[in-house]
């Protein structure tokens, strides 16, 4: 059954596809005959110049401008917030008319904040029309003791200390690992203050935490990081693009529980984990006129093939989906209402415990 969010996204994508096929803009009108946008296109960036969106914004804006045939460069507005929430709020308030001149470049962290019910969130990403989805793998690493004793702990034979998970903050990007470990019955305890990979791995090696969440960055080789991890540290599950030798969450769950995962919280984990794996989202307001969506879609498809942008994406280990194919990936980040409510109830029930340094309750 489609959620309201998925239904709206499907209707929008179908409308655009019906009125203008994916290549209609470039097939029907030559490059020389394409009129430029009436107003200067604007890109709202979910982060400062040093953030992941901020680093790629100038490269992406230049590439998009060529596809849009703009008379002036695309202007960029940077958000100095840490997770893109401020930019997403601005996007929803600054582009209510959806005239096709304003797009957002947001990190997945902004969507996780929305899913978690963060009080700062005043935007609704179900009203976005995705143009580009840039994804990268997310891996949860933990001591092998978790693997060896998982069945026993689930059956109540083990009552040792909870699994200490390094997090930036409990409802940040590590929410994927926190909820996943909880669904596995491992009673994770979020240990905040670990915003970087190096700090988290050092804490894991020194025994200050038992689990970390990793994503690859420039110059990283995630498979090599996993292979070179200290003895006793193994991958528990991944989300996003697959990583060789790392089990999926479903496979780990089936090993632990003896059956496939299901239920509202599991469905919520799917949305959260996909958001964690979404490094960047380029989107327009969903009610943007179909011609404008088709124009931006074409520009996005052309942009991701340009050498400068492709080189940057490769350096960040990003898997890129552009144009109409990006819409279904954004839909995966939109859970059913029942699942969303279950997630927020789980968070609300556990936040007082986390503040007191207590382990997570499963429901």
CSV table of C-alpha atoms in Angstrom, one decimal:
chain,number,residue,atom,x,y,z
A,1,UNK,CA,0.0,0.0,0.0
A,2,UNK,CA,1.4,3.4,-1.0
A,3,UNK,CA,1.9,6.0,1.6
A,4,UNK,CA,0.7,9.6,1.0
A,5,UNK,CA,4.4,10.5,0.4
A,6,UNK,CA,5.0,7.8,-2.1
A,7,UNK,CA,1.7,8.4,-3.8
A,8,UNK,CA,2.4,12.1,-4.3
A,9,UNK,CA,5.9,11.3,-5.7
A,10,UNK,CA,4.5,8.7,-8.0
A,11,UNK,CA,1.8,11.0,-9.3
A,12,UNK,CA,4.4,13.8,-9.9
A,13,UNK,CA,6.8,11.4,-11.7
A,14,UNK,CA,4.0,10.0,-13.8
A,15,UNK,CA,2.7,13.4,-14.8
A,16,UNK,CA,6.1,14.6,-15.9
A,17,UNK,CA,6.8,11.3,-17.8
A,18,UNK,CA,3.4,11.6,-19.5
A,19,UNK,CA,3.7,15.2,-20.6
A,20,UNK,CA,7.4,15.1,-21.4
A,21,UNK,CA,9.4,11.9,-21.8
A,22,UNK,CA,12.8,11.8,-20.2
A,23,UNK,CA,14.7,13.0,-23.4
A,24,UNK,CA,11.9,15.2,-24.8
A,25,UNK,CA,13.6,18.4,-23.9
A,26,UNK,CA,16.8,17.5,-25.8
A,27,UNK,CA,15.1,15.6,-28.6
A,28,UNK,CA,12.5,18.2,-29.6
A,29,UNK,CA,14.5,21.4,-29.2
A,30,UNK,CA,18.0,21.9,-30.4
A,31,UNK,CA,20.6,23.3,-27.9
A,32,UNK,CA,20.7,26.6,-29.8
A,33,UNK,CA,16.9,27.0,-29.7
A,34,UNK,CA,16.4,26.3,-26.0
A,35,UNK,CA,15.3,29.5,-24.2
A,36,UNK,CA,17.2,30.4,-21.1
A,37,UNK,CA,15.4,30.6,-17.8
A,38,UNK,CA,13.7,33.9,-17.2
A,39,UNK,CA,15.2,34.3,-13.7
A,40,UNK,CA,18.6,33.4,-12.4
A,41,UNK,CA,18.5,29.8,-11.1
A,42,UNK,CA,19.3,29.4,-7.5
A,43,UNK,CA,20.8,26.4,-5.6
A,44,UNK,CA,20.2,26.2,-1.8
A,45,UNK,CA,23.1,24.2,-0.4
A,46,UNK,CA,22.6,22.2,2.8
A,47,UNK,CA,26.0,23.0,4.4
A,48,UNK,CA,28.9,25.4,4.4
A,49,UNK,CA,31.6,25.5,1.8
A,50,UNK,CA,33.6,22.8,3.6
A,51,UNK,CA,30.7,20.4,3.9
A,52,UNK,CA,30.1,17.6,1.4
A,53,UNK,CA,27.3,19.5,-0.4
A,54,UNK,CA,29.3,22.7,-0.2
A,55,UNK,CA,32.4,21.1,-1.8
A,56,UNK,CA,30.5,19.9,-4.8
A,57,UNK,CA,28.1,22.9,-5.2
A,58,UNK,CA,30.4,25.0,-7.4
A,59,UNK,CA,31.2,22.0,-9.7
A,60,UNK,CA,27.5,21.0,-9.9
A,61,UNK,CA,26.3,24.5,-10.4
A,62,UNK,CA,28.6,25.0,-13.4
A,63,UNK,CA,27.6,21.7,-14.9
A,64,UNK,CA,23.9,22.3,-14.4
A,65,UNK,CA,24.1,25.8,-15.9
A,66,UNK,CA,25.3,24.4,-19.2
A,67,UNK,CA,22.3,22.0,-19.3
A,68,UNK,CA,19.9,24.7,-18.3
A,69,UNK,CA,21.2,27.1,-20.9
A,70,UNK,CA,21.2,29.9,-18.4
A,71,UNK,CA,22.2,33.5,-19.3
A,72,UNK,CA,23.9,33.9,-15.9
A,73,UNK,CA,25.7,31.4,-13.5
A,74,UNK,CA,23.6,29.6,-11.0
A,75,UNK,CA,23.7,31.4,-7.7
A,76,UNK,CA,24.4,29.4,-4.6
A,77,UNK,CA,23.1,30.0,-1.0
A,78,UNK,CA,25.1,28.2,1.6
A,79,UNK,CA,23.7,27.0,4.9
A,80,UNK,CA,26.2,27.0,7.8
A,81,UNK,CA,24.3,24.5,9.8
A,82,UNK,CA,25.7,21.0,10.5
A,83,UNK,CA,23.1,18.8,8.8
A,84,UNK,CA,21.2,20.8,6.2
A,85,UNK,CA,18.0,21.3,8.2
A,86,UNK,CA,18.2,25.1,7.9
A,87,UNK,CA,18.7,24.9,4.1
A,88,UNK,CA,15.8,22.5,3.8
A,89,UNK,CA,13.5,24.8,5.8
A,90,UNK,CA,14.6,27.7,3.7
A,91,UNK,CA,13.9,25.7,0.5
A,92,UNK,CA,10.3,25.0,1.6
A,93,UNK,CA,9.6,28.6,2.5
A,94,UNK,CA,11.5,30.4,-0.3
A,95,UNK,CA,10.1,28.4,-3.2
A,96,UNK,CA,6.3,28.0,-2.5
A,97,UNK,CA,5.5,29.1,-6.0
A,98,UNK,CA,7.6,26.3,-7.4
A,99,UNK,CA,8.6,28.3,-10.5
A,100,UNK,CA,11.5,26.0,-11.4
A,101,UNK,CA,14.2,28.5,-10.5
A,102,UNK,CA,15.2,27.1,-7.1
A,103,UNK,CA,16.7,23.7,-6.3
A,104,UNK,CA,18.1,22.2,-3.1
A,105,UNK,CA,21.3,20.2,-2.6
A,106,UNK,CA,20.8,18.5,0.7
A,107,UNK,CA,22.6,15.8,2.7
A,108,UNK,CA,20.8,12.7,3.9
A,109,UNK,CA,21.3,13.9,7.4
A,110,UNK,CA,18.6,16.5,6.9
A,111,UNK,CA,16.1,13.7,6.0
A,112,UNK,CA,17.1,11.7,9.0
A,113,UNK,CA,16.4,14.7,11.2
A,114,UNK,CA,12.9,14.9,9.6
A,115,UNK,CA,12.3,11.2,10.1
A,116,UNK,CA,13.4,11.5,13.8
A,117,UNK,CA,10.9,14.3,14.4
A,118,UNK,CA,13.6,16.9,15.1
A,119,UNK,CA,11.9,20.0,16.5
A,120,UNK,CA,14.0,22.2,14.1
A,121,UNK,CA,12.4,20.6,11.0
A,122,UNK,CA,9.7,22.6,9.2
A,123,UNK,CA,10.1,21.0,5.8
A,124,UNK,CA,8.5,18.0,4.1
A,125,UNK,CA,10.8,16.2,1.7
A,126,UNK,CA,7.8,14.2,0.4
A,127,UNK,CA,7.0,17.3,-1.5
A,128,UNK,CA,10.4,17.2,-3.3
A,129,UNK,CA,11.0,16.0,-6.9
A,130,UNK,CA,14.4,14.3,-6.9
A,131,UNK,CA,16.8,15.1,-9.8
A,132,UNK,CA,20.0,13.5,-8.5
A,133,UNK,CA,20.5,10.9,-5.7
A,134,UNK,CA,24.1,10.3,-4.7
A,135,UNK,CA,24.6,7.3,-2.5
A,136,UNK,CA,27.5,5.6,-0.7
A,137,UNK,CA,27.7,2.5,1.5
A,138,UNK,CA,27.2,2.5,5.2
A,139,UNK,CA,28.7,-0.3,7.3
A,140,UNK,CA,28.2,-1.1,11.0
A,141,UNK,CA,31.3,-2.6,12.5
A,142,UNK,CA,31.4,-4.3,15.9
A,143,UNK,CA,33.4,-6.8,17.9
A,144,UNK,CA,33.0,-10.4,16.7
A,145,UNK,CA,31.7,-11.3,20.2
A,146,UNK,CA,28.4,-9.9,19.0
A,147,UNK,CA,28.3,-12.4,16.2
A,148,UNK,CA,29.3,-15.4,18.4
A,149,UNK,CA,26.9,-14.6,21.2
A,150,UNK,CA,24.0,-13.1,19.2
A,151,UNK,CA,21.7,-16.1,19.3
A,152,UNK,CA,22.5,-16.7,23.0
A,153,UNK,CA,21.9,-13.1,23.9
A,154,UNK,CA,18.6,-13.1,22.1
A,155,UNK,CA,17.4,-16.2,24.0
A,156,UNK,CA,18.3,-14.6,27.3
A,157,UNK,CA,21.4,-16.7,28.1
A,158,UNK,CA,23.7,-13.7,28.1
A,159,UNK,CA,23.2,-10.6,30.2
A,160,UNK,CA,26.5,-8.8,29.7
A,161,UNK,CA,26.9,-5.0,29.2
A,162,UNK,CA,25.1,-3.2,26.4
A,163,UNK,CA,26.8,-2.5,23.0
A,164,UNK,CA,28.4,0.9,23.2
A,165,UNK,CA,27.9,2.6,19.8
A,166,UNK,CA,30.0,5.7,18.8
A,167,UNK,CA,27.7,8.4,17.5
A,168,UNK,CA,27.8,12.1,16.7
A,169,UNK,CA,24.5,12.3,18.5
A,170,UNK,CA,21.8,9.6,19.0
A,171,UNK,CA,19.4,10.8,16.3
A,172,UNK,CA,22.1,11.8,13.8
A,173,UNK,CA,23.4,9.7,10.8
A,174,UNK,CA,24.2,6.9,13.2
A,175,UNK,CA,20.5,6.3,13.9
A,176,UNK,CA,20.7,3.6,11.2
A,177,UNK,CA,23.2,1.6,13.3
A,178,UNK,CA,21.5,2.4,16.6
A,179,UNK,CA,18.0,1.2,15.4
A,180,UNK,CA,19.5,-1.7,13.5
A,181,UNK,CA,21.4,-3.0,16.6
A,182,UNK,CA,18.3,-2.5,18.7
A,183,UNK,CA,16.2,-4.6,16.2
A,184,UNK,CA,18.8,-7.3,16.5
A,185,UNK,CA,18.2,-7.3,20.2
A,186,UNK,CA,21.7,-6.1,21.2
A,187,UNK,CA,20.5,-3.2,23.4
A,188,UNK,CA,22.9,-0.5,22.1
A,189,UNK,CA,24.0,2.4,24.2
A,190,UNK,CA,24.8,5.5,22.1
A,191,UNK,CA,28.1,7.2,23.1
A,192,UNK,CA,28.0,10.7,21.7
A,193,UNK,CA,30.9,13.0,20.6
A,194,UNK,CA,32.3,10.9,17.7
A,195,UNK,CA,31.7,13.0,14.6
A,196,UNK,CA,34.6,11.7,12.6
A,197,UNK,CA,35.7,8.2,11.3
A,198,UNK,CA,39.2,8.4,12.8
A,199,UNK,CA,38.0,9.2,16.3
A,200,UNK,CA,35.4,6.5,16.2
A,201,UNK,CA,37.8,3.8,15.0
A,202,UNK,CA,40.3,4.8,17.6
A,203,UNK,CA,37.7,4.6,20.3
A,204,UNK,CA,36.8,1.1,18.9
A,205,UNK,CA,40.4,0.0,19.0
A,206,UNK,CA,41.0,1.3,22.5
A,207,UNK,CA,37.8,-0.4,23.8
A,208,UNK,CA,35.9,2.8,24.6
A,209,UNK,CA,33.1,1.7,22.3
A,210,UNK,CA,32.0,-1.6,20.9
A,211,UNK,CA,30.6,-0.6,17.5
A,212,UNK,CA,31.0,2.2,14.9
A,213,UNK,CA,29.2,3.2,11.7
A,214,UNK,CA,31.5,3.9,8.7
A,215,UNK,CA,31.1,5.6,5.4
A,216,UNK,CA,33.9,6.1,2.8
A,217,UNK,CA,35.4,9.5,2.2
A,218,UNK,CA,38.1,10.8,-0.1
A,219,UNK,CA,41.0,8.4,-0.4
A,220,UNK,CA,39.2,5.8,1.7
A,221,UNK,CA,38.9,2.2,0.8
A,222,UNK,CA,36.1,0.8,2.9
A,223,UNK,CA,36.9,-2.8,2.1
A,224,UNK,CA,40.5,-2.2,3.1
A,225,UNK,CA,39.4,-0.5,6.3
A,226,UNK,CA,37.3,-3.5,7.2
A,227,UNK,CA,40.0,-6.0,6.3
A,228,UNK,CA,42.6,-4.1,8.3
A,229,UNK,CA,40.4,-3.7,11.4
A,230,UNK,CA,41.9,-5.0,14.7
A,231,UNK,CA,41.3,-8.6,15.5
A,232,UNK,CA,37.8,-9.3,16.8
A,233,UNK,CA,36.2,-6.4,14.9
A,234,UNK,CA,33.8,-7.5,12.1
A,235,UNK,CA,31.1,-5.9,9.9
A,236,UNK,CA,27.6,-6.6,11.2
A,237,UNK,CA,25.5,-5.2,8.4
A,238,UNK,CA,25.5,-2.6,5.6
A,239,UNK,CA,23.0,-0.2,4.0
A,240,UNK,CA,23.2,1.5,0.6
A,241,UNK,CA,25.4,0.2,-2.2
A,242,UNK,CA,26.7,-3.3,-1.4
A,243,UNK,CA,30.1,-4.0,0.0
A,244,UNK,CA,31.8,-7.4,-0.8
A,245,UNK,CA,32.0,-9.6,2.2
A,246,UNK,CA,29.6,-7.6,4.3
A,247,UNK,CA,26.2,-9.2,5.2
A,248,UNK,CA,23.0,-7.3,4.6
A,249,UNK,CA,20.8,-6.4,7.6
A,250,UNK,CA,18.2,-8.9,6.5
A,251,UNK,CA,20.8,-11.7,6.4
A,252,UNK,CA,22.1,-10.8,9.9
A,253,UNK,CA,18.6,-10.6,11.3
A,254,UNK,CA,17.7,-14.0,9.8
A,255,UNK,CA,20.8,-15.5,11.4
A,256,UNK,CA,19.9,-14.0,14.7
A,257,UNK,CA,16.1,-14.5,14.8
A,258,UNK,CA,15.6,-17.5,12.4
A,259,UNK,CA,13.2,-15.5,10.2
A,260,UNK,CA,13.0,-12.5,8.0
A,261,UNK,CA,12.6,-9.1,9.6
A,262,UNK,CA,9.2,-7.4,9.5
A,263,UNK,CA,7.1,-4.9,11.3
A,264,UNK,CA,6.7,-1.1,11.6
A,265,UNK,CA,10.1,-0.4,13.2
A,266,UNK,CA,11.9,-2.5,10.5
A,267,UNK,CA,10.1,-0.6,7.8
A,268,UNK,CA,11.3,2.6,9.5
A,269,UNK,CA,14.8,1.3,9.7
A,270,UNK,CA,14.7,0.9,5.9
A,271,UNK,CA,13.9,4.6,5.4
A,272,UNK,CA,16.5,5.7,8.0
A,273,UNK,CA,19.2,3.4,6.6
A,274,UNK,CA,18.6,4.6,3.0
A,275,UNK,CA,18.7,8.2,4.3
A,276,UNK,CA,22.1,7.5,6.0
A,277,UNK,CA,23.3,6.1,2.6
A,278,UNK,CA,22.1,9.2,0.7
A,279,UNK,CA,25.1,11.5,0.7
A,280,UNK,CA,23.4,14.1,-1.5
A,281,UNK,CA,20.0,14.8,-2.9
A,282,UNK,CA,19.3,17.4,-5.6
A,283,UNK,CA,15.6,18.3,-5.8
A,284,UNK,CA,13.0,20.7,-6.9
A,285,UNK,CA,9.6,21.4,-5.3
A,286,UNK,CA,7.2,18.6,-6.4
A,287,UNK,CA,4.7,21.1,-7.8
A,288,UNK,CA,7.2,22.6,-10.2
A,289,UNK,CA,5.7,22.9,-13.7
A,290,UNK,CA,6.5,19.7,-15.7
A,291,UNK,CA,8.4,21.6,-18.4
A,292,UNK,CA,10.8,23.0,-15.7
A,293,UNK,CA,11.2,19.6,-14.2
A,294,UNK,CA,12.0,18.1,-17.6
A,295,UNK,CA,14.6,20.9,-18.2
A,296,UNK,CA,16.3,20.3,-14.8
A,297,UNK,CA,16.1,16.5,-15.3
A,298,UNK,CA,17.9,16.9,-18.6
A,299,UNK,CA,20.5,19.2,-17.1
A,300,UNK,CA,21.1,16.7,-14.2
A,301,UNK,CA,21.6,13.8,-16.6
A,302,UNK,CA,24.1,15.9,-18.6
A,303,UNK,CA,25.8,17.2,-15.5
A,304,UNK,CA,26.7,13.9,-14.0
A,305,UNK,CA,28.6,12.9,-17.2
A,306,UNK,CA,30.9,15.9,-17.1
A,307,UNK,CA,34.5,15.1,-16.3
A,308,UNK,CA,34.9,17.4,-13.3
A,309,UNK,CA,31.8,16.3,-11.5
A,310,UNK,CA,32.4,12.6,-12.4
A,311,UNK,CA,35.9,12.8,-11.0
A,312,UNK,CA,34.7,14.4,-7.7
A,313,UNK,CA,31.9,11.8,-7.4
A,314,UNK,CA,34.4,9.0,-7.9
A,315,UNK,CA,36.7,10.4,-5.3
A,316,UNK,CA,33.9,10.4,-2.8
A,317,UNK,CA,32.8,6.8,-3.6
A,318,UNK,CA,29.4,8.0,-4.7
A,319,UNK,CA,26.9,5.9,-6.8
A,320,UNK,CA,25.0,8.5,-8.8
A,321,UNK,CA,21.4,8.2,-10.1
A,322,UNK,CA,20.1,11.1,-12.1
A,323,UNK,CA,16.8,12.2,-13.9
A,324,UNK,CA,13.6,10.3,-13.5
A,325,UNK,CA,15.4,7.3,-12.0
A,326,UNK,CA,16.2,9.3,-8.9
A,327,UNK,CA,12.5,9.5,-7.8
A,328,UNK,CA,12.1,5.9,-6.7
A,329,UNK,CA,15.3,6.2,-4.5
A,330,UNK,CA,13.8,9.2,-2.7
A,331,UNK,CA,10.5,7.2,-2.3
A,332,UNK,CA,12.5,4.7,-0.3
A,333,UNK,CA,13.2,7.3,2.3
A,334,UNK,CA,9.5,7.9,2.9
A,335,UNK,CA,8.0,5.3,5.3
A,336,UNK,CA,4.3,4.6,5.9
A,337,UNK,CA,2.7,6.7,8.6
A,338,UNK,CA,2.5,3.7,10.9
A,339,UNK,CA,6.3,3.1,10.6
A,340,UNK,CA,7.1,6.8,11.0
A,341,UNK,CA,5.0,6.9,14.2
A,342,UNK,CA,6.6,3.7,15.5
A,343,UNK,CA,10.1,5.3,14.9
A,344,UNK,CA,9.3,8.5,16.7
A,345,UNK,CA,7.7,6.6,19.6
A,346,UNK,CA,10.8,4.5,19.9
A,347,UNK,CA,13.0,7.6,19.9
A,348,UNK,CA,10.8,9.4,22.4
A,349,UNK,CA,10.8,6.4,24.8
A,350,UNK,CA,14.6,6.0,24.6
A,351,UNK,CA,15.9,9.6,24.6
A,352,UNK,CA,15.5,10.0,28.4
A,353,UNK,CA,17.4,6.7,28.8
A,354,UNK,CA,20.2,7.8,26.4
A,355,UNK,CA,20.6,11.1,28.3
A,356,UNK,CA,21.1,9.1,31.5
A,357,UNK,CA,23.6,6.7,29.8
A,358,UNK,CA,21.2,3.8,29.8
A,359,UNK,CA,20.9,1.1,27.0
A,360,UNK,CA,18.2,1.2,24.4
A,361,UNK,CA,14.9,-0.5,24.9
A,362,UNK,CA,13.7,-2.3,21.8
A,363,UNK,CA,10.2,-0.8,21.8
